[in-house]
XYZ file of C-alpha atoms in Angstrom:
354
model
C 0.000 0.000 0.000
C 3.043 2.310 -0.016
C 2.226 3.326 -3.567
C -1.357 4.222 -2.702
C -3.169 6.663 -0.439
C -6.688 6.621 0.967
C -8.987 9.577 1.537
C -12.652 10.527 1.545
C -14.506 11.260 -1.679
C -16.526 14.490 -1.685
C -19.857 13.226 -3.013
C -21.237 16.770 -3.129
C -18.797 17.519 -5.956
C -19.942 16.172 -9.334
C -16.394 15.120 -10.274
C -15.903 12.844 -7.241
C -19.424 11.464 -7.451
C -19.068 10.592 -11.131
C -15.636 9.087 -10.514
C -17.159 6.737 -7.948
C -20.115 5.867 -10.199
C -17.778 5.061 -13.112
C -15.393 2.995 -10.953
C -18.223 0.883 -9.528
C -19.640 0.401 -13.017
C -16.282 -0.899 -14.296
C -16.458 -3.502 -11.542
C -19.999 -4.524 -12.475
C -21.538 -2.721 -9.494
C -24.163 0.020 -9.191
C -23.967 3.278 -7.246
C -26.760 3.661 -4.660
C -28.289 7.050 -3.970
C -28.499 6.644 -0.190
C -24.694 6.594 0.180
C -23.676 9.112 2.852
C -19.914 8.738 2.792
C -17.301 7.115 0.550
C -13.573 6.488 0.749
C -11.260 5.814 -2.149
C -7.823 4.275 -2.542
C -5.799 6.317 -5.020
C -2.530 5.830 -6.849
C 0.113 8.504 -6.523
C -1.242 9.810 -9.839
C -4.701 10.275 -8.224
C -6.251 7.359 -10.097
C -9.032 5.606 -8.168
C -8.098 1.962 -7.485
C -10.504 0.963 -4.724
C -13.569 2.220 -2.889
C -15.940 1.554 0.000
C -19.087 3.384 1.080
C -21.587 3.645 3.923
C -25.271 4.466 4.318
C -26.405 4.709 7.921
C -25.034 1.667 9.727
C -24.524 -0.347 6.522
C -21.110 -0.588 4.846
C -21.378 -1.317 1.129
C -20.276 -0.650 -2.463
C -16.798 -2.122 -2.049
C -14.644 -2.565 -5.140
C -10.885 -3.061 -5.473
C -8.669 -3.287 -8.559
C -6.704 -6.489 -9.149
C -3.427 -4.627 -8.532
C -4.483 -4.101 -4.905
C -5.456 -7.693 -4.180
C -3.481 -9.207 -1.309
C -2.499 -5.807 0.121
C -5.283 -5.532 2.721
C -7.004 -2.831 0.703
C -10.419 -3.968 1.948
C -9.183 -3.824 5.535
C -7.983 -0.253 5.049
C -11.339 0.809 3.599
C -13.318 -0.921 6.360
C -11.124 0.726 8.998
C -11.678 4.231 7.597
C -15.412 3.690 7.162
C -15.705 2.320 10.698
C -13.980 5.420 12.102
C -16.331 7.617 10.061
C -19.456 5.767 11.226
C -18.349 5.823 14.869
C -17.836 9.586 14.587
C -21.394 9.824 13.214
C -22.754 7.906 16.218
C -23.242 4.602 14.368
C -21.620 1.868 16.475
C -23.443 -1.268 15.313
C -22.287 -1.795 11.736
C -23.419 -4.316 9.140
C -22.332 -5.684 5.778
C -24.564 -7.513 3.300
C -22.591 -9.166 0.525
C -22.181 -12.355 -1.492
C -21.443 -15.534 0.508
C -18.158 -15.893 -1.361
C -16.834 -12.790 0.432
C -17.218 -14.279 3.912
C -13.498 -14.803 4.544
C -12.662 -11.285 3.334
C -15.008 -9.625 5.802
C -14.452 -11.966 8.748
C -10.736 -11.153 8.425
C -11.745 -7.476 8.814
C -13.419 -8.141 12.170
C -17.000 -8.832 11.076
C -19.083 -11.783 12.291
C -21.628 -13.728 10.199
C -25.281 -13.306 11.194
C -27.222 -15.170 8.515
C -26.563 -16.658 5.104
C -28.725 -17.732 2.186
C -27.828 -19.079 -1.218
C -27.529 -15.522 -2.560
C -26.394 -13.245 0.266
C -24.568 -13.089 3.575
C -25.090 -10.613 6.431
C -22.354 -9.794 8.947
C -22.002 -7.376 11.883
C -19.060 -5.804 13.698
C -19.993 -7.109 17.156
C -19.608 -10.782 18.022
C -22.677 -10.954 20.266
C -24.535 -7.878 19.063
C -27.777 -9.659 18.243
C -27.855 -11.565 21.529
C -27.223 -8.381 23.496
C -29.983 -6.519 21.658
C -32.684 -9.133 22.244
C -31.672 -10.042 25.806
C -33.767 -7.193 27.224
C -36.834 -8.414 25.326
C -36.339 -11.925 26.643
C -36.226 -10.541 30.187
C -39.454 -8.585 29.606
C -41.120 -11.742 28.348
C -40.020 -13.725 31.382
C -41.932 -11.310 33.601
C -45.182 -12.256 31.847
C -44.685 -16.008 31.945
C -46.940 -17.845 34.349
C -46.911 -21.614 34.497
C -46.341 -23.759 31.444
C -46.168 -21.957 28.109
C -48.744 -24.300 26.606
C -49.817 -21.896 23.864
C -46.286 -20.941 22.810
C -44.739 -17.579 22.035
C -45.846 -15.635 18.970
C -44.586 -12.694 16.944
C -45.873 -10.038 14.542
C -43.680 -7.596 12.614
C -45.733 -4.513 11.670
C -45.264 -1.071 10.162
C -48.615 0.333 11.395
C -48.540 3.415 9.208
C -50.832 4.200 11.065
C -52.385 1.652 13.454
C -55.775 0.556 12.090
C -58.644 -1.577 13.374
C -57.293 -4.292 11.088
C -53.922 -4.255 12.858
C -55.635 -4.375 16.229
C -57.878 -7.288 15.194
C -54.806 -9.229 14.004
C -52.972 -8.515 17.261
C -56.003 -9.531 19.350
C -56.412 -12.766 17.384
C -52.726 -13.641 17.737
C -52.650 -12.764 21.445
C -55.570 -15.128 22.088
C -53.521 -17.980 20.616
C -50.246 -17.338 22.452
C -49.076 -17.267 26.033
C -46.897 -14.328 25.015
C -46.949 -12.189 21.862
C -44.031 -10.026 20.726
C -44.863 -7.161 18.361
C -41.986 -5.533 16.490
C -42.804 -2.120 15.019
C -40.692 -1.271 11.965
C -38.288 1.341 13.244
C -36.891 3.150 10.228
C -38.455 6.508 9.449
C -39.461 6.016 5.821
C -43.193 6.131 6.475
C -45.790 8.920 6.430
C -46.136 8.613 10.214
C -42.905 8.910 12.272
C -41.699 5.826 14.130
C -42.127 7.443 17.553
C -45.810 8.098 16.814
C -46.432 4.658 15.277
C -44.745 2.960 18.238
C -46.755 4.962 20.786
C -50.039 4.179 19.047
C -49.336 0.441 18.994
C -48.529 0.528 22.707
C -51.669 2.518 23.484
C -53.831 0.333 21.277
C -52.633 -2.903 22.893
C -52.407 -1.717 26.483
C -55.444 -3.825 27.426
C -53.774 -7.050 26.245
C -51.745 -8.336 29.196
C -49.680 -10.868 27.240
C -48.471 -8.467 24.510
C -45.039 -6.836 24.436
C -44.270 -4.074 21.911
C -40.685 -3.485 20.742
C -38.837 -1.441 18.124
C -37.754 -3.659 15.240
C -34.119 -2.680 15.705
C -31.284 -3.219 13.217
C -31.764 -6.972 12.767
C -34.974 -6.877 10.766
C -34.032 -5.968 7.204
C -36.122 -3.566 5.182
C -36.400 -3.750 1.410
C -35.908 0.026 1.495
C -32.386 -0.309 2.931
C -31.357 -3.670 1.448
C -28.324 -3.052 -0.824
C -28.743 -4.141 -4.435
C -25.505 -2.765 -5.919
C -23.998 -6.252 -6.387
C -27.078 -7.965 -7.874
C -27.037 -9.086 -11.475
C -29.668 -8.189 -14.024
C -32.688 -10.434 -13.589
C -32.121 -11.181 -9.892
C -35.192 -10.480 -7.757
C -34.045 -8.058 -5.055
C -37.278 -8.296 -3.037
C -37.122 -12.103 -2.998
C -33.456 -12.153 -1.966
C -34.052 -9.549 0.749
C -37.081 -11.360 2.154
C -35.246 -14.708 2.281
C -32.339 -13.130 4.172
C -34.635 -11.323 6.602
C -36.722 -14.431 7.292
C -33.625 -16.627 7.655
C -32.090 -14.208 10.163
C -35.345 -14.037 12.120
C -35.934 -17.787 12.150
C -32.362 -18.929 12.799
C -31.204 -16.311 15.312
C -33.993 -14.105 16.717
C -36.809 -16.635 17.210
C -34.699 -19.109 19.236
C -33.583 -16.348 21.625
C -37.181 -15.336 22.361
C -38.607 -18.894 22.120
C -40.896 -17.809 19.268
C -42.752 -20.702 17.645
C -45.500 -18.794 15.797
C -45.484 -15.850 13.431
C -48.671 -14.074 12.367
C -49.450 -11.819 9.402
C -52.477 -10.504 7.565
C -53.236 -11.502 4.001
C -51.970 -9.003 1.434
C -54.415 -8.419 -1.453
C -52.826 -5.167 -2.656
C -49.032 -5.035 -2.322
C -47.184 -7.666 -4.413
C -43.930 -7.210 -2.452
C -45.610 -7.933 0.888
C -47.528 -10.817 -0.667
C -44.244 -12.292 -1.926
C -42.748 -11.861 1.559
C -45.662 -13.790 3.078
C -45.159 -16.589 0.563
C -41.490 -16.774 1.549
C -42.531 -17.149 5.201
C -44.843 -20.013 4.219
C -41.875 -21.714 2.580
C -39.063 -20.978 5.046
C -40.415 -20.696 8.604
C -41.478 -24.364 8.967
C -37.873 -25.368 8.232
C -37.000 -23.818 11.597
C -39.979 -25.249 13.500
C -41.985 -22.012 13.338
C -45.651 -22.009 12.353
C -46.864 -19.271 10.037
C -50.469 -18.187 10.579
C -51.953 -15.915 7.926
C -55.205 -14.130 8.769
C -57.800 -12.814 6.314
C -58.089 -9.025 6.113
C -60.777 -7.412 8.262
C -63.421 -5.062 6.852
C -65.281 -2.001 8.082
C -68.667 -3.777 7.893
C -72.025 -2.115 7.349
C -72.892 0.064 4.345
C -69.901 0.623 2.075
C -68.121 -2.421 3.513
C -64.419 -2.103 2.644
C -61.182 -3.924 3.449
C -59.292 -2.122 6.206
C -55.767 -1.109 5.242
C -53.309 1.559 6.342
C -52.812 2.565 2.707
C -56.540 3.316 2.445
C -56.333 5.461 5.608
C -53.437 7.429 4.130
C -55.351 7.864 0.864
C -58.453 9.179 2.636
C -56.307 11.448 4.782
C -54.609 12.927 1.719
C -57.848 13.355 -0.232
C -60.356 14.401 2.442
C -58.549 14.954 5.740
C -59.940 13.558 8.999
C -63.516 12.521 8.214
C -66.083 10.200 9.754
C -65.419 7.765 6.893
C -61.714 7.641 7.698
C -62.382 7.136 11.403
C -64.270 3.920 10.606
C -60.867 2.382 9.783
C -58.964 3.225 12.969
C -59.179 2.447 16.711
C -59.804 5.195 19.313
C -56.113 5.898 19.993
C -55.397 6.546 16.301
C -58.591 8.593 15.968
C -57.490 10.841 18.836
C -54.035 11.210 17.318
C -55.419 12.147 13.894
C -57.809 14.684 15.386
C -54.991 16.244 17.429
C -52.979 16.690 14.227
C -55.961 17.610 12.042
C -54.649 21.095 11.260
C -51.383 19.584 10.002
C -53.150 17.060 7.755
C -55.517 19.692 6.380
C -52.639 22.087 5.730
C -50.652 19.429 3.917
C -53.700 18.443 1.862
C -54.499 22.020 0.878
C -50.908 22.706 -0.129
C -50.767 19.447 -2.091
C -47.750 18.150 -0.129
C -47.625 15.057 2.109
C -46.797 15.412 5.773
């Protein structure tokens, strides 16, 4: 590495950004728009010979020229990116890559979390997952009474926002479990902020004594953050992401919390969610976990309609907080929407989403 130097690329400058895009392309990789920081390895003539990037707590978009192979170029990039992420307050770091790169990243201090035929996920802490879920296991132990004859269940939900349909699903699942864990998707890529969605789920389920509500945390992978830069043309990113997420849940998370059942509502509208449910049907039984899929609930009465959060958001955008919209949501969500009615109406009148 004496003939090379490493420094940060200034992605705000078109020259550096295009240099990175072109270098990744030459290596058969794609630039991803959510990249926050990037480091490059340069020759003494300022020619880019290697790169690594980060988005949030995910390290990605690594590429190294053949002339750098065997010189610990990847290690140098990982080290710089780790320092950068630590300085940004990101201490739990992850890599999602091809399984063939396992040795490269384990030699850089990363530990495998889950692996499928197509992808491998690693983290920078040896027992990070166990430490994260230990507190949830302790909370669950407080609710255990006698033999766990009905087993422990789980639902992963976005609740954007919490609807009567969500609450019916939770109530159904809770009646068939001694303990039910609900994980609310934590990332803020929804119309309703995570803090509000989380609070509403807690308020809406407060009457159910055997329900625990948790943030989803960094170990439940979203298709919005799943890196696709290394996928080949024709590979199904949603399918690969869902298989990795389900494998990580079933092989590592479920055993820690003694989860033997996972519940979800049917998905008549969103093909990505429907595909995810089908993957759960296929994969969860391999780990001794039952998958229970529940039919969607409806509003009932005149104008009977399937309850969905997307329909609530549509009505909110088109009409604001109306009696029709309130038919879709439980009291806690209704109160929340009414409290923020001026905001929704202002956003609707200006033609911009909240």
